[in-house]
Amino acid sequence: MPFFSIIIPLYNKEHFVSKTLEGVLNQSFTDYEVIVVNDGSTDQSVAKVEQVNDKRITILHQQNQGVSAARNKGIETANAKFICFLDADDVWQPNHLQSFYE
């Protein structure tokens, strides 16, 4: 079981989501899973996520219901005791999860 579940709601962020995932995958603390909840994106956002090859990333799909519903779907799927939310157009510093852990 991972220590953190990182939930990323995704809706039409094709120009940002690759950088967001890069920031997650470059964390100094590596015991986590990433749950990307595609909230009915109509652009190439999902294709950008699918290009990232990391077994810790899971993509869920739902019709557009808004960010809260996407987060809730991610929570339902999460395997970790601790949950982190990250918007698909934000980037974490490399020590973000390590700081949370400490």
Tab-separated table of N, CA and C in Angstrom:
chain	number	residue	atom	x	y	z
A	1	MET	N	0.846	-1.176	0.000
A	1	MET	CA	0.000	0.000	0.000
A	1	MET	C	0.896	1.245	0.000
A	2	PRO	N	0.626	2.188	-0.897
A	2	PRO	CA	1.437	3.412	-0.932
A	2	PRO	C	1.151	4.295	0.284
A	3	PHE	N	2.088	5.158	0.601
A	3	PHE	CA	1.903	6.067	1.735
A	3	PHE	C	0.930	7.189	1.374
A	4	PHE	N	1.048	7.736	0.156
A	4	PHE	CA	0.166	8.804	-0.317
A	4	PHE	C	-0.590	8.369	-1.559
A	5	SER	N	-1.828	8.816	-1.677
A	5	SER	CA	-2.579	8.775	-2.930
A	5	SER	C	-2.700	10.212	-3.407
A	6	ILE	N	-2.183	10.484	-4.579
A	6	ILE	CA	-2.235	11.820	-5.166
A	6	ILE	C	-3.362	11.821	-6.189
A	7	ILE	N	-4.352	12.652	-5.962
A	7	ILE	CA	-5.523	12.700	-6.827
A	7	ILE	C	-5.458	13.965	-7.673
A	8	ILE	N	-5.512	13.758	-8.986
A	8	ILE	CA	-5.423	14.868	-9.938
A	8	ILE	C	-6.694	14.880	-10.791
A	9	PRO	N	-7.631	15.795	-10.511
A	9	PRO	CA	-8.776	15.952	-11.402
A	9	PRO	C	-8.298	16.557	-12.722
A	10	LEU	N	-8.801	16.040	-13.828
A	10	LEU	CA	-8.309	16.479	-15.131
A	10	LEU	C	-9.468	16.882	-16.028
A	11	TYR	N	-9.478	18.140	-16.421
A	11	TYR	CA	-10.451	18.611	-17.401
A	11	TYR	C	-9.779	19.645	-18.302
A	12	ASN	N	-9.515	19.242	-19.529
A	12	ASN	CA	-8.977	20.136	-20.563
A	12	ASN	C	-7.733	20.910	-20.112
A	13	LYS	N	-6.723	20.184	-19.710
A	13	LYS	CA	-5.448	20.790	-19.288
A	13	LYS	C	-4.283	20.228	-20.097
A	14	GLU	N	-4.504	19.988	-21.396
A	14	GLU	CA	-3.484	19.347	-22.215
A	14	GLU	C	-2.167	20.112	-22.248
A	15	HIS	N	-2.190	21.407	-22.060
A	15	HIS	CA	-0.960	22.199	-22.123
A	15	HIS	C	-0.211	22.237	-20.791
A	16	PHE	N	-0.789	21.649	-19.753
A	16	PHE	CA	-0.193	21.731	-18.417
A	16	PHE	C	0.075	20.381	-17.767
A	17	VAL	N	-0.735	19.373	-18.068
A	17	VAL	CA	-0.718	18.137	-17.291
A	17	VAL	C	0.609	17.387	-17.374
A	18	SER	N	1.318	17.469	-18.478
A	18	SER	CA	2.622	16.787	-18.569
A	18	SER	C	3.600	17.359	-17.553
A	19	LYS	N	3.629	18.665	-17.427
A	19	LYS	CA	4.509	19.332	-16.454
A	19	LYS	C	4.082	18.994	-15.021
A	20	THR	N	2.778	18.907	-14.800
A	20	THR	CA	2.261	18.527	-13.479
A	20	THR	C	2.742	17.130	-13.108
A	21	LEU	N	2.601	16.183	-14.025
A	21	LEU	CA	3.044	14.814	-13.752
A	21	LEU	C	4.557	14.729	-13.598
A	22	GLU	N	5.282	15.502	-14.371
A	22	GLU	CA	6.741	15.537	-14.228
A	22	GLU	C	7.123	15.970	-12.816
A	23	GLY	N	6.427	16.974	-12.290
A	23	GLY	CA	6.689	17.434	-10.924
A	23	GLY	C	6.409	16.356	-9.894
A	24	VAL	N	5.381	15.556	-10.125
A	24	VAL	CA	5.072	14.455	-9.209
A	24	VAL	C	6.136	13.366	-9.305
A	25	LEU	N	6.482	12.999	-10.513
A	25	LEU	CA	7.436	11.899	-10.695
A	25	LEU	C	8.856	12.275	-10.278
A	26	ASN	N	9.128	13.546	-10.106
A	26	ASN	CA	10.445	14.002	-9.650
A	26	ASN	C	10.502	14.232	-8.143
A	27	GLN	N	9.538	13.733	-7.419
A	27	GLN	CA	9.528	13.896	-5.965
A	27	GLN	C	10.659	13.093	-5.316
A	28	SER	N	11.235	13.644	-4.269
A	28	SER	CA	12.265	12.914	-3.529
A	28	SER	C	11.639	11.785	-2.711
A	29	PHE	N	10.410	11.929	-2.287
A	29	PHE	CA	9.653	10.878	-1.600
A	29	PHE	C	8.865	10.137	-2.669
A	30	THR	N	9.042	8.825	-2.770
A	30	THR	CA	8.508	8.098	-3.923
A	30	THR	C	7.436	7.053	-3.598
A	31	ASP	N	7.003	6.968	-2.361
A	31	ASP	CA	6.011	5.962	-1.975
A	31	ASP	C	4.601	6.541	-2.139
A	32	TYR	N	4.111	6.541	-3.376
A	32	TYR	CA	2.808	7.119	-3.668
A	32	TYR	C	2.206	6.469	-4.907
A	33	GLU	N	0.909	6.690	-5.060
A	33	GLU	CA	0.208	6.365	-6.291
A	33	GLU	C	-0.397	7.666	-6.811
A	34	VAL	N	-0.617	7.718	-8.111
A	34	VAL	CA	-1.223	8.884	-8.738
A	34	VAL	C	-2.525	8.427	-9.381
A	35	ILE	N	-3.609	9.083	-9.007
A	35	ILE	CA	-4.915	8.778	-9.588
A	35	ILE	C	-5.370	10.016	-10.353
A	36	VAL	N	-5.357	9.897	-11.676
A	36	VAL	CA	-5.819	10.983	-12.537
A	36	VAL	C	-7.268	10.672	-12.885
A	37	VAL	N	-8.157	11.608	-12.560
A	37	VAL	CA	-9.574	11.415	-12.857
A	37	VAL	C	-9.947	12.328	-14.020
A	38	ASN	N	-10.098	11.714	-15.192
A	38	ASN	CA	-10.502	12.451	-16.376
A	38	ASN	C	-11.975	12.809	-16.239
A	39	ASP	N	-12.259	14.097	-16.079
A	39	ASP	CA	-13.615	14.584	-15.857
A	39	ASP	C	-14.248	15.023	-17.182
A	40	GLY	N	-14.208	14.116	-18.159
A	40	GLY	CA	-14.843	14.384	-19.443
A	40	GLY	C	-14.086	15.343	-20.342
A	41	SER	N	-12.773	15.314	-20.282
A	41	SER	CA	-11.962	16.207	-21.121
A	41	SER	C	-12.311	16.039	-22.593
A	42	THR	N	-12.280	17.160	-23.312
A	42	THR	CA	-12.572	17.135	-24.744
A	42	THR	C	-11.342	17.500	-25.578
A	43	ASP	N	-10.215	17.711	-24.918
A	43	ASP	CA	-8.968	18.010	-25.631
A	43	ASP	C	-8.052	16.787	-25.564
A	44	GLN	N	-6.770	16.966	-25.693
A	44	GLN	CA	-5.806	15.854	-25.695
A	44	GLN	C	-5.195	15.589	-24.313
A	45	SER	N	-5.868	16.024	-23.255
A	45	SER	CA	-5.347	15.833	-21.896
A	45	SER	C	-5.057	14.373	-21.573
A	46	VAL	N	-5.992	13.495	-21.859
A	46	VAL	CA	-5.813	12.077	-21.537
A	46	VAL	C	-4.648	11.493	-22.321
A	47	ALA	N	-4.513	11.859	-23.574
A	47	ALA	CA	-3.391	11.376	-24.390
A	47	ALA	C	-2.064	11.793	-23.778
A	48	LYS	N	-1.997	13.001	-23.235
A	48	LYS	CA	-0.761	13.464	-22.579
A	48	LYS	C	-0.441	12.605	-21.368
A	49	VAL	N	-1.452	12.255	-20.582
A	49	VAL	CA	-1.229	11.397	-19.405
A	49	VAL	C	-0.806	10.002	-19.848
A	50	GLU	N	-1.447	9.483	-20.875
A	50	GLU	CA	-1.121	8.139	-21.359
A	50	GLU	C	0.306	8.037	-21.895
A	51	GLN	N	0.891	9.135	-22.282
A	51	GLN	CA	2.273	9.139	-22.773
A	51	GLN	C	3.280	8.931	-21.640
A	52	VAL	N	2.872	9.157	-20.421
A	52	VAL	CA	3.765	9.006	-19.267
A	52	VAL	C	3.720	7.551	-18.820
A	53	ASN	N	4.856	6.904	-18.876
A	53	ASN	CA	4.937	5.485	-18.552
A	53	ASN	C	5.427	5.306	-17.118
A	54	ASP	N	4.482	5.169	-16.201
A	54	ASP	CA	4.831	4.926	-14.800
A	54	ASP	C	3.708	4.101	-14.186
A	55	LYS	N	4.053	2.953	-13.602
A	55	LYS	CA	3.054	2.034	-13.073
A	55	LYS	C	2.277	2.609	-11.895
A	56	ARG	N	2.750	3.704	-11.319
A	56	ARG	CA	2.037	4.309	-10.191
A	56	ARG	C	0.858	5.161	-10.644
A	57	ILE	N	0.726	5.391	-11.940
A	57	ILE	CA	-0.337	6.258	-12.461
A	57	ILE	C	-1.525	5.420	-12.926
A	58	THR	N	-2.701	5.773	-12.421
A	58	THR	CA	-3.963	5.177	-12.841
A	58	THR	C	-4.834	6.291	-13.405
A	59	ILE	N	-5.514	6.001	-14.516
A	59	ILE	CA	-6.438	6.972	-15.106
A	59	ILE	C	-7.857	6.438	-14.977
A	60	LEU	N	-8.722	7.238	-14.373
A	60	LEU	CA	-10.138	6.918	-14.285
A	60	LEU	C	-10.895	7.881	-15.194
A	61	HIS	N	-12.045	7.469	-15.681
A	61	HIS	CA	-12.830	8.303	-16.588
A	61	HIS	C	-14.250	8.464	-16.063
A	62	GLN	N	-14.771	9.664	-16.213
A	62	GLN	CA	-16.166	9.923	-15.895
A	62	GLN	C	-16.668	11.047	-16.804
A	63	GLN	N	-17.985	11.136	-16.942
A	63	GLN	CA	-18.555	12.270	-17.655
A	63	GLN	C	-18.299	13.514	-16.821
A	64	ASN	N	-18.270	14.663	-17.473
A	64	ASN	CA	-17.980	15.910	-16.767
A	64	ASN	C	-19.004	16.154	-15.655
A	65	GLN	N	-18.476	16.173	-14.426
A	65	GLN	CA	-19.309	16.400	-13.245
A	65	GLN	C	-18.714	17.466	-12.334
A	66	GLY	N	-17.554	17.984	-12.703
A	66	GLY	CA	-16.924	19.013	-11.887
A	66	GLY	C	-15.811	18.456	-11.017
A	67	VAL	N	-14.998	19.382	-10.520
A	67	VAL	CA	-13.792	19.015	-9.784
A	67	VAL	C	-14.097	18.251	-8.493
A	68	SER	N	-15.159	18.607	-7.797
A	68	SER	CA	-15.475	17.911	-6.536
A	68	SER	C	-15.830	16.459	-6.784
A	69	ALA	N	-16.634	16.205	-7.803
A	69	ALA	CA	-16.990	14.819	-8.138
A	69	ALA	C	-15.755	14.032	-8.572
A	70	ALA	N	-14.866	14.677	-9.314
A	70	ALA	CA	-13.628	14.006	-9.735
A	70	ALA	C	-12.763	13.666	-8.525
A	71	ARG	N	-12.630	14.589	-7.596
A	71	ARG	CA	-11.854	14.302	-6.380
A	71	ARG	C	-12.483	13.162	-5.588
A	72	ASN	N	-13.807	13.193	-5.462
A	72	ASN	CA	-14.492	12.129	-4.720
A	72	ASN	C	-14.281	10.770	-5.376
A	73	LYS	N	-14.327	10.712	-6.695
A	73	LYS	CA	-14.076	9.443	-7.397
A	73	LYS	C	-12.652	8.967	-7.118
A	74	GLY	N	-11.693	9.902	-7.111
A	74	GLY	CA	-10.322	9.539	-6.786
A	74	GLY	C	-10.187	9.004	-5.372
A	75	ILE	N	-10.868	9.634	-4.433
A	75	ILE	CA	-10.835	9.179	-3.035
A	75	ILE	C	-11.374	7.756	-2.922
A	76	GLU	N	-12.463	7.471	-3.631
A	76	GLU	CA	-13.063	6.134	-3.587
A	76	GLU	C	-12.096	5.058	-4.073
A	77	THR	N	-11.195	5.428	-4.962
A	77	THR	CA	-10.252	4.474	-5.554
A	77	THR	C	-8.923	4.419	-4.799
A	78	ALA	N	-8.653	5.427	-4.003
A	78	ALA	CA	-7.355	5.563	-3.334
A	78	ALA	C	-7.050	4.365	-2.438
A	79	ASN	N	-5.770	3.989	-2.431
A	79	ASN	CA	-5.302	2.873	-1.611
A	79	ASN	C	-4.512	3.322	-0.386
A	80	ALA	N	-4.110	4.565	-0.355
A	80	ALA	CA	-3.267	5.048	0.739
A	80	ALA	C	-4.113	5.620	1.878
A	81	LYS	N	-3.490	5.690	3.029
A	81	LYS	CA	-4.146	6.287	4.192
A	81	LYS	C	-4.201	7.809	4.062
A	82	PHE	N	-3.204	8.379	3.391
A	82	PHE	CA	-3.117	9.835	3.251
A	82	PHE	C	-3.362	10.237	1.807
A	83	ILE	N	-4.192	11.257	1.630
A	83	ILE	CA	-4.591	11.722	0.302
A	83	ILE	C	-4.059	13.133	0.084
A	84	CYS	N	-3.535	13.367	-1.112
A	84	CYS	CA	-3.091	14.696	-1.534
A	84	CYS	C	-3.855	15.065	-2.794
A	85	PHE	N	-4.271	16.308	-2.883
A	85	PHE	CA	-4.914	16.801	-4.092
A	85	PHE	C	-3.934	17.684	-4.852
A	86	LEU	N	-3.940	17.530	-6.162
A	86	LEU	CA	-3.087	18.349	-7.024
A	86	LEU	C	-3.888	18.709	-8.256
A	87	ASP	N	-3.984	19.988	-8.550
A	87	ASP	CA	-4.666	20.422	-9.767
A	87	ASP	C	-3.794	20.115	-10.975
A	88	ALA	N	-4.426	19.840	-12.093
A	88	ALA	CA	-3.722	19.403	-13.296
A	88	ALA	C	-2.899	20.506	-13.952
A	89	ASP	N	-2.968	21.714	-13.423
A	89	ASP	CA	-2.154	22.801	-13.967
A	89	ASP	C	-1.224	23.401	-12.916
A	90	ASP	N	-0.961	22.630	-11.861
A	90	ASP	CA	-0.027	23.056	-10.806
A	90	ASP	C	1.209	22.165	-10.827
A	91	VAL	N	2.293	22.655	-10.232
A	91	VAL	CA	3.546	21.890	-10.168
A	91	VAL	C	4.077	21.942	-8.735
A	92	TRP	N	4.478	20.778	-8.238
A	92	TRP	CA	5.080	20.689	-6.911
A	92	TRP	C	6.587	20.814	-6.989
A	93	GLN	N	7.177	21.383	-5.953
A	93	GLN	CA	8.624	21.362	-5.789
A	93	GLN	C	9.039	19.918	-5.458
A	94	PRO	N	10.281	19.528	-5.747
A	94	PRO	CA	10.704	18.128	-5.566
A	94	PRO	C	10.612	17.598	-4.134
A	95	ASN	N	10.554	18.453	-3.144
A	95	ASN	CA	10.504	18.001	-1.745
A	95	ASN	C	9.100	18.109	-1.145
A	96	HIS	N	8.096	18.345	-1.957
A	96	HIS	CA	6.732	18.571	-1.467
A	96	HIS	C	6.223	17.394	-0.631
A	97	LEU	N	6.257	16.200	-1.170
A	97	LEU	CA	5.770	15.039	-0.430
A	97	LEU	C	6.655	14.703	0.764
A	98	GLN	N	7.953	14.913	0.632
A	98	GLN	CA	8.856	14.669	1.755
A	98	GLN	C	8.501	15.576	2.935
A	99	SER	N	8.156	16.810	2.639
A	99	SER	CA	7.746	17.759	3.690
A	99	SER	C	6.458	17.278	4.356
A	100	PHE	N	5.493	16.823	3.564
A	100	PHE	CA	4.265	16.282	4.137
A	100	PHE	C	4.558	15.073	5.024
A	101	TYR	N	5.430	14.196	4.526
A	101	TYR	CA	5.763	12.988	5.257
A	101	TYR	C	6.393	13.301	6.615
A	102	GLU	N	7.301	14.241	6.608
A	102	GLU	CA	7.981	14.611	7.863
A	102	GLU	C	7.038	15.297	8.811
